[in-house]
Coordinates of C-alpha atoms in Angstrom, one line a residue:
X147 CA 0.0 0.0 0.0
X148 CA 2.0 3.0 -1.1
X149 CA 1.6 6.3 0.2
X150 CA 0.3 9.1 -2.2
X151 CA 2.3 11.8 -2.8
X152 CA -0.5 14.2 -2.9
X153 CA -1.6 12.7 0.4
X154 CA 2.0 12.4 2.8
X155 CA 2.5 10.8 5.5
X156 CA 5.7 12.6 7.0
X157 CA 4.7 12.8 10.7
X158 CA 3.0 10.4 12.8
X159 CA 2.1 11.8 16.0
X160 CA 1.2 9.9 19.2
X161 CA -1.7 10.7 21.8
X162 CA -2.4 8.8 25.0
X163 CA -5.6 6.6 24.6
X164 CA -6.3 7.7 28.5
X165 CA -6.0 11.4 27.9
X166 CA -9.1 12.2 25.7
X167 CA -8.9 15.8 26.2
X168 CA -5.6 15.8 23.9
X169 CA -7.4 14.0 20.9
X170 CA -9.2 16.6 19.3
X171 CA -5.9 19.1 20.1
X172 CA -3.8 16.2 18.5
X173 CA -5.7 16.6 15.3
X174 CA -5.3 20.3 15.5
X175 CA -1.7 20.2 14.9
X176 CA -1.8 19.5 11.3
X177 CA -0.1 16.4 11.7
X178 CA -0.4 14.0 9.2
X179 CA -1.5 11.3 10.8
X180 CA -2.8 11.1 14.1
X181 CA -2.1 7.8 16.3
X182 CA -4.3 7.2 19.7
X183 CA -2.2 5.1 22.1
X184 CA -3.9 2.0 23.7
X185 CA -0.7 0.5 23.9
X186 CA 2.6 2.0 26.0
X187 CA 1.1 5.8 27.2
X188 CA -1.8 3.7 28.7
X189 CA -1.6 2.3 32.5
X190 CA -2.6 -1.8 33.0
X191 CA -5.7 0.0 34.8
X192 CA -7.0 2.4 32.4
X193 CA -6.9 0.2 29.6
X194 CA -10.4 -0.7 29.7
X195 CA -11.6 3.2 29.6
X196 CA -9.0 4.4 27.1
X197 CA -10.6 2.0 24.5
X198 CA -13.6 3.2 25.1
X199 CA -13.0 6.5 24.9
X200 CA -11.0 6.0 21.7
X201 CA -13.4 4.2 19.9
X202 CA -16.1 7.1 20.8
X203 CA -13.9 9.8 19.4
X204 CA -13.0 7.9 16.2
X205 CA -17.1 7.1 15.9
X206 CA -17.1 10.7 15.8
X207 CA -14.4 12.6 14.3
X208 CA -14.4 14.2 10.9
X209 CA -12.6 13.6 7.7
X210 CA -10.1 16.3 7.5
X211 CA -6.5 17.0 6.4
X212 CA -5.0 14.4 8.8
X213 CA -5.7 10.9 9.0
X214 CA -6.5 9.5 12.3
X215 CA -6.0 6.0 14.1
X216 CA -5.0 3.9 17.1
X217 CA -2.4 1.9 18.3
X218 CA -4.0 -1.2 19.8
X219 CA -1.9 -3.8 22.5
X220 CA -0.2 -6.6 20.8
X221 CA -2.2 -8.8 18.7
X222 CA -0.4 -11.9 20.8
X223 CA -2.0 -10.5 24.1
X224 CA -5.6 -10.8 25.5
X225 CA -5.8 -7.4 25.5
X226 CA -4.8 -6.6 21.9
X227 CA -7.3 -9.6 21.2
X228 CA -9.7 -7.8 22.9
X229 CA -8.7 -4.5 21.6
X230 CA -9.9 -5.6 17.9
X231 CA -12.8 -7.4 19.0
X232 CA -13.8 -3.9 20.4
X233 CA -13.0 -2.0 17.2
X234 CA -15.0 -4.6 14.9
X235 CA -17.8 -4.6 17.2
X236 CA -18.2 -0.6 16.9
X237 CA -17.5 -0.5 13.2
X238 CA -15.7 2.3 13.4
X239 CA -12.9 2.9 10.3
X240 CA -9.8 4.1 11.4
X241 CA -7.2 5.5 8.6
X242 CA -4.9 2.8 10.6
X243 CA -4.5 0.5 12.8
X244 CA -0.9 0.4 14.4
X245 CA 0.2 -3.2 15.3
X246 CA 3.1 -3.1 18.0
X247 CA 5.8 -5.7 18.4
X248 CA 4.9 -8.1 15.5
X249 CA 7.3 -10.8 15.2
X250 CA 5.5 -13.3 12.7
X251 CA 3.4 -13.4 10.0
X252 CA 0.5 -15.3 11.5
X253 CA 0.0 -12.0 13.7
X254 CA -0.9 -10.2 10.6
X255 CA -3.1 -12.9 9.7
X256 CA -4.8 -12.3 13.3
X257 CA -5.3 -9.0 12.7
X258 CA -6.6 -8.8 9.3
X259 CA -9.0 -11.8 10.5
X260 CA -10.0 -10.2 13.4
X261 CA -11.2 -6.8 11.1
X262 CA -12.1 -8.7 8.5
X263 CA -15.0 -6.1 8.0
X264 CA -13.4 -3.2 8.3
X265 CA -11.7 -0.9 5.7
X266 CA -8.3 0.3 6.9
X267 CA -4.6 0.4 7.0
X268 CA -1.7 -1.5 9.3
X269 CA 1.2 0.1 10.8
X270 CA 3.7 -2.8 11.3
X271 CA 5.9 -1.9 14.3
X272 CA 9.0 -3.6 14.2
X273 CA 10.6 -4.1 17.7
X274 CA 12.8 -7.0 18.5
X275 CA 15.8 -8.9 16.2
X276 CA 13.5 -11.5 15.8
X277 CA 10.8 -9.0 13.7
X278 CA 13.8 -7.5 12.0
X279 CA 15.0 -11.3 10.8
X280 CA 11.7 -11.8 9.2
X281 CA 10.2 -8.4 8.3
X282 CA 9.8 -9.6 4.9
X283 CA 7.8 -12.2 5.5
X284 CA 5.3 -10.1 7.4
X285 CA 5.3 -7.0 5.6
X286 CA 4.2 -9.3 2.8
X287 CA 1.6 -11.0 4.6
X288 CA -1.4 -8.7 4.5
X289 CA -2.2 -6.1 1.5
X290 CA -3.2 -3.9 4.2
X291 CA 0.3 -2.9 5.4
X292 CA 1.1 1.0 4.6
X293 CA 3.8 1.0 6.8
X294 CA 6.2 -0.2 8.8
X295 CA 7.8 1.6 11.8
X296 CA 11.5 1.1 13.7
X297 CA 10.7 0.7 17.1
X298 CA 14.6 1.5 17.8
X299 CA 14.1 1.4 22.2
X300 CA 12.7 -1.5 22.5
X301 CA 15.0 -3.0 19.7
X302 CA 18.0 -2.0 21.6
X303 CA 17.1 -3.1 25.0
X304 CA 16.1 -6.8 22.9
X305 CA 19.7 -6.9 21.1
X306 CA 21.6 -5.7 24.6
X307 CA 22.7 -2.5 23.4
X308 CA 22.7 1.1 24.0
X309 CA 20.3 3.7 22.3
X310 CA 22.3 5.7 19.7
X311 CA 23.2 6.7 16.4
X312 CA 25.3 4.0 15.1
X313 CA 23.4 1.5 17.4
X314 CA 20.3 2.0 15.0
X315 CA 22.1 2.3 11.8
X316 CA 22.0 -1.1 10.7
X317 CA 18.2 -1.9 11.6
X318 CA 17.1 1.3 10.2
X319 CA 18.9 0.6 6.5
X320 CA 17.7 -2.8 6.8
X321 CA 14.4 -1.6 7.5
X322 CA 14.2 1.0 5.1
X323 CA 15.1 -1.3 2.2
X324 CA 12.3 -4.0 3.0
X325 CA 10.2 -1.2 3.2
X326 CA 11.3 0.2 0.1
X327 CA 11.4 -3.3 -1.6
X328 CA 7.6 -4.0 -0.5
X329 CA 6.7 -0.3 -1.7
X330 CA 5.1 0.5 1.7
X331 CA 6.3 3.4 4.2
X332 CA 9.3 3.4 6.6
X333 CA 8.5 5.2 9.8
X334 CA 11.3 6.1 12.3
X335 CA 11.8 6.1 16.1
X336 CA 10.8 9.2 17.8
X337 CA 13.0 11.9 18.8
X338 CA 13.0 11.7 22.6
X339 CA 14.0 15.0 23.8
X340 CA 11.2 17.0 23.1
X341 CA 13.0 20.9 23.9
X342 CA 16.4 19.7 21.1
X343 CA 14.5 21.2 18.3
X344 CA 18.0 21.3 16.5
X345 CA 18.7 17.7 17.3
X346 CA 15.0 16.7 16.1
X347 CA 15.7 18.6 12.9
X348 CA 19.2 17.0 12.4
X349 CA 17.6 13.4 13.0
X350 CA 15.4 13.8 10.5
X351 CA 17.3 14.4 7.9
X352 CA 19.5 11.9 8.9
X353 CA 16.7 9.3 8.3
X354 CA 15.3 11.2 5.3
X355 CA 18.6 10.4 3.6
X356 CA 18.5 6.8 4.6
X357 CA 15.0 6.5 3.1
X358 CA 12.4 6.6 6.1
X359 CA 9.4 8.1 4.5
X360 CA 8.2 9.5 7.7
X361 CA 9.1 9.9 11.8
X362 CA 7.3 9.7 14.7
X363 CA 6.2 12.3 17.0
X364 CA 5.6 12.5 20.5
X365 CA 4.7 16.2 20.9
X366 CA 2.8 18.7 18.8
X367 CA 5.8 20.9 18.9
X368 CA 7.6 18.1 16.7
X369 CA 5.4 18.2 14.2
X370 CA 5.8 21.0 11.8
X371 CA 9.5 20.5 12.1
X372 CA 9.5 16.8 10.9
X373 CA 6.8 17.6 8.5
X374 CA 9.3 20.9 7.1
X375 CA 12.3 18.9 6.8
X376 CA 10.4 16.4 4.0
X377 CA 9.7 19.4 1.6
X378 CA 12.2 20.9 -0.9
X379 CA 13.5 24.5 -0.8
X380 CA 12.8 26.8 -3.3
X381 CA 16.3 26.1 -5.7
X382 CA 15.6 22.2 -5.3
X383 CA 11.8 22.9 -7.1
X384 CA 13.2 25.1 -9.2
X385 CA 15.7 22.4 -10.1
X386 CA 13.2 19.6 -10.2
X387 CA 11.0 21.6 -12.6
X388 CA 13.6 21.9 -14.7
X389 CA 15.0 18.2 -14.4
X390 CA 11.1 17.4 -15.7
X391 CA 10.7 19.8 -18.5
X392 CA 13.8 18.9 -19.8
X393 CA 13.2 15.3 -19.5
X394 CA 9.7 16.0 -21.6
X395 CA 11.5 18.0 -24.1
X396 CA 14.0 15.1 -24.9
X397 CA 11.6 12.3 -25.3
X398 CA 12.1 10.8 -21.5
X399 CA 15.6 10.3 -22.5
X400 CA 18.9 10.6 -20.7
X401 CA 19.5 14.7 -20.9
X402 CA 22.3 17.1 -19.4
X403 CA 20.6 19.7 -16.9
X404 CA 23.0 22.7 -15.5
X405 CA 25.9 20.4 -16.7
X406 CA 25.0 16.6 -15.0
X407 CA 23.5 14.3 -16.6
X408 CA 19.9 13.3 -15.3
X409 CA 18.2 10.0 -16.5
X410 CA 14.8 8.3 -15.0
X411 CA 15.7 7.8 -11.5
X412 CA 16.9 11.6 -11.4
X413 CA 13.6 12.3 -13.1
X414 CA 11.3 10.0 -10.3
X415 CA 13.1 12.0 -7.6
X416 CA 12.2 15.1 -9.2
X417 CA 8.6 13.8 -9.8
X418 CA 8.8 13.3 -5.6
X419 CA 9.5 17.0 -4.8
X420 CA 7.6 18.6 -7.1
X421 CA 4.1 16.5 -5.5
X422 CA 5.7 17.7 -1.9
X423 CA 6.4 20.6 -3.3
X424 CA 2.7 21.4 -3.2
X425 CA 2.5 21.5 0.5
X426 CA 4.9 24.1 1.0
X427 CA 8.9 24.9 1.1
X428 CA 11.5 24.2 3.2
X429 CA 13.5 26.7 4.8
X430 CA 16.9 25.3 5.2

């Protein structure tokens, strides 16, 4: 399930299921896609009341600019089990469903079984060295998959490392290219420190160059920042405009622009920015 380019998804932004007095100001944020927490931000004890409150507030909310879901508990646990009971019994249609700590295959097949009736999208969290060893086989296990995200902290604490940079270089290219390979999204980790808006921005283009489509969020004040750092500036349109007139004008053949050759894969890229493009500029 691809993502379209005149619909991005460049920011994901978590809310806690148990805090329903942050949805609505969750969706206000322009994010592009919204993600209600059932799973982590929720305490063993609310679980019960944060479903229902999510469910109520995805009965209700409007189609706008953003798309909206939940993250349910794992679909391995009673109460992920019972977490997709509770969303096929209300018919509600999320934009997504975010499936946390999938390790096999046969979990996609739970879930898709499990909302057999209902219309939407799977965010594949990858977690463990074990999900990571087979993300191929899951990611192609369900046509419903539009995504799948690093989830780098738990992934660390599973492989007996420490959180950093080059400890999450390898699972994130390896990640990236299944993603890439399946044509489905690559989300990243979010950005912990929520005040480093320099760090957050340098992150981000970090991952942007190793091919994550999009990063998480885990306060609004993240948001327009990730979302910036996905569009091109005002020389790189210029440029990509140019890369696609000329590529036109030659037939869709190889053809020099400002003195480099550009060819098909320079021309796809340039396709990419001018459909961002549309949602603004990036000011570098």
């Amino acid at each position: 399930m691809s993502t379209p380019l005149s619909n991005p998804r460049r920011c994901l932004l978590f809310v806690p299921g148990s805090r329903p007095e942050r949805f609505a100001k969750a969706v206000a944020t322009g994010a592009d896609q919204v993600c209600i927490d059932l799973e982590d931000a929720v305490a063993p004890g609310d679980k019960e009341t944060a479903r229902a409150a999510v469910i109520e507030f995805l009965a209700q909310a409007q189609a706008g600019g953003n798309e909206i879901g939940l993250r349910v508990n794992p679909v391995s646990s009673e109460l992920g089990k019972a977490d997709l009971a509770a969303l096929a019994a209300a018919g509600v249609r999320p934009a997504f469903v975010m499936l946390p700590k999938v390790e096999s295959a046969a979990e996609l097949a739970a879930a898709d079984a499990a909302l057999a009736a209902i219309d939407t999208g799977f965010i594949v969290q990858i977690e463990t060295p074990k999900g990571l060893l087979d993300a191929r086989q899951i990611v192609a296990a369900s046509g419903r998959v539009q995504a799948l995200m690093f989830g780098g902290f738990d992934y660390i604490v599973a492989l007996r490392g420490r959180a950093g940079w080059e400890s999450f270089f390898h699972p994130r290219v390896q990640l990236a290219t299944i993603a890439a390979e399946a044509n489905v999204g690559c989300m990243d980790v979010p950005y912990l420190d929520i005040k480093d808006e320099a760090g957050l921005r340098e992150e981000t283009d970090r991952v942007i160059a190793l091919g994550f489509t999009a990063k998480a969020a885990i306060h609004p004040a993240q948001v327009d920042t990730i979302q910036s750092r996905y569009l091109p500036t005002a020389n790189e349109l210029d440029y990509a405009r140019r890369v696609v007139a000329a590529m036109a004008d030659n037939g869709g053949g190889a053809v020099a622009v400002d003195g480099k050759l550009v060819d098909r894969p320079i021309e796809i890229a340039a396709e990419r920015a001018i459909a961002l493009g549309l949602h603004g500029l990036r000011q570098d």
